């Protein structure tokens, strides 16, 4: 596997951390895509359904952005069977439980600094993509916080507004970035 090494990461351990964080984020997006797809379907007639549909819509766009960016980053990586299994299982769990906004917040809050670290280790020419990586996670956090205080529908409004503002061509890394 050939990968672009982050120009800001000159130490071997920083390079290893960059690859670790990048793999984890790509796994996370696969997990979220599969889980939200199933959850949106299962919860379509529930109050949380609008939120999970908006979350799934974000993950559909993320798949496009991350797939295009992987090519530019020379990042030939596919999520393993365990990640895909977890995504399907997480979505299937929506048959029995609905993950509360609080549970989403508890997951997202400690993850954002790791994405910021990934962004800081990345090559500056891919800044728009890595800024987006952080921004989409922050949008998930904001939407979850709004869902907690104002209800699922209002959280969905936040996610939809974020998705509506995305310009895929501006945020997806491309191999011709200088």
XYZ file of C-alpha atoms in Angstrom:
178
model
C 0.000 0.000 0.000
C 1.423 3.370 -1.077
C 0.403 6.358 0.983
C 1.202 10.035 0.999
C 3.190 10.791 4.105
C 2.165 13.877 6.021
C 4.674 16.626 5.420
C 4.185 18.001 8.948
C 4.987 14.610 10.468
C 8.745 14.249 10.178
C 9.148 11.738 12.992
C 8.388 8.083 12.335
C 6.010 7.917 15.291
C 4.046 10.924 13.983
C 3.819 9.268 10.582
C 2.543 6.089 12.232
C 0.024 8.135 14.230
C -1.160 9.850 11.044
C -1.778 6.495 9.348
C -3.463 5.110 12.477
C -5.802 8.113 12.751
C -6.539 8.102 9.012
C -7.404 4.389 9.014
C -9.585 4.861 12.079
C -11.453 7.748 10.478
C -12.067 5.819 7.270
C -13.292 2.887 9.375
C -15.482 5.262 11.367
C -17.093 6.652 8.230
C -17.826 3.127 6.944
C -19.275 2.159 10.324
C -21.415 5.307 10.434
C -22.599 4.901 6.847
C -23.746 1.317 7.378
C -25.189 1.967 10.833
C -27.057 5.131 9.880
C -28.437 3.545 6.719
C -30.052 0.788 8.758
C -31.062 3.058 11.654
C -32.745 5.552 9.295
C -34.778 2.738 7.792
C -35.684 1.085 11.102
C -36.600 4.373 12.795
C -38.389 6.012 9.859
C -41.707 6.122 11.731
C -40.201 7.150 15.080
C -39.388 10.657 16.353
C -35.659 9.920 16.017
C -36.108 8.811 12.415
C -35.734 12.280 10.913
C -32.454 12.750 12.753
C -31.044 9.415 11.678
C -32.144 10.029 8.079
C -30.315 13.363 8.085
C -27.283 11.655 9.635
C -27.406 9.005 6.903
C -27.654 11.732 4.246
C -24.443 13.221 5.661
C -22.749 9.836 5.524
C -23.775 9.372 1.880
C -22.002 12.631 1.029
C -19.062 11.621 3.226
C -18.675 8.414 1.228
C -18.297 10.453 -1.953
C -15.818 12.871 -0.402
C -13.746 10.232 1.355
C -13.617 7.959 -1.705
C -12.352 10.778 -3.912
C -9.915 11.917 -1.251
C -8.469 8.429 -0.734
C -7.321 8.442 -4.355
C -5.606 11.813 -3.958
C -3.982 10.729 -0.688
C -2.716 7.482 -2.251
C -4.602 5.825 0.574
C -5.611 2.417 -0.719
C -7.605 1.290 2.286
C -10.874 -0.521 2.719
C -12.651 -1.139 5.994
C -12.301 -4.710 7.206
C -15.044 -7.221 7.828
C -15.217 -6.383 11.533
C -15.912 -2.701 10.867
C -18.581 -3.598 8.331
C -20.089 -6.103 10.763
C -20.175 -3.472 13.536
C -21.883 -1.024 11.178
C -24.587 -3.508 10.275
C -24.965 -4.618 13.902
C -25.206 -1.037 15.122
C -27.955 -0.312 12.643
C -29.718 -3.547 13.497
C -29.634 -2.583 17.184
C -31.992 0.271 16.284
C -34.723 -2.380 16.232
C -34.335 -2.614 20.007
C -32.836 0.644 21.243
C -32.520 4.186 19.975
C -29.167 5.744 20.715
C -29.876 8.935 22.613
C -28.341 12.277 21.727
C -26.381 11.979 24.976
C -24.795 8.721 23.870
C -23.806 10.282 20.542
C -22.328 13.290 22.354
C -20.280 11.004 24.630
C -18.817 9.308 21.557
C -18.166 12.429 19.490
C -16.638 14.782 22.093
C -13.443 12.771 22.727
C -13.082 11.957 19.038
C -12.860 15.530 17.734
C -9.368 16.190 19.216
C -8.108 13.056 17.458
C -9.409 14.387 14.152
C -7.805 17.757 14.856
C -4.540 15.938 15.485
C -4.947 14.081 12.184
C -5.526 17.398 10.415
C -2.411 18.884 12.018
C -0.272 15.951 10.863
C -1.566 16.030 7.286
C 0.065 17.676 4.314
C -1.015 21.331 4.038
C -2.081 20.845 0.411
C -4.925 18.650 1.685
C -6.062 21.235 4.231
C -9.578 21.606 2.796
C -10.262 17.888 3.120
C -8.941 17.593 6.662
C -10.759 20.781 7.702
C -13.898 19.099 6.382
C -13.135 15.910 8.341
C -13.162 17.954 11.542
C -16.135 20.114 10.490
C -18.424 17.190 9.698
C -17.719 15.673 13.117
C -18.378 19.041 14.769
C -21.671 19.238 12.849
C -22.621 15.833 14.226
C -21.832 17.073 17.729
C -23.818 20.280 17.303
C -26.774 18.356 15.869
C -26.675 15.889 18.757
C -26.541 18.721 21.290
C -29.513 20.416 19.629
C -31.391 17.103 19.531
C -30.743 16.729 23.258
C -32.101 20.160 24.145
C -34.686 20.818 21.418
C -35.640 17.416 20.050
C -34.696 15.072 17.231
C -36.267 17.198 14.484
C -34.225 20.270 15.402
C -31.054 18.188 15.455
C -31.954 16.956 11.977
C -32.303 20.570 10.829
C -28.693 21.208 11.897
C -27.439 18.170 9.986
C -29.449 19.037 6.877
C -28.138 22.602 6.913
C -24.573 21.307 7.095
C -25.141 18.859 4.234
C -26.756 21.580 2.116
C -23.627 23.751 2.464
C -21.159 21.063 1.352
C -19.372 21.671 -1.925
C -17.870 18.270 -2.667
C -15.457 19.652 -5.249
C -14.023 22.121 -2.737
C -13.543 19.726 0.171
C -12.551 16.464 -1.512
C -8.794 16.151 -1.797
C -7.583 15.911 -5.360
C -4.300 14.693 -6.762
C -3.713 17.997 -8.549
C -3.695 20.118 -5.376
C -0.557 22.155 -5.024
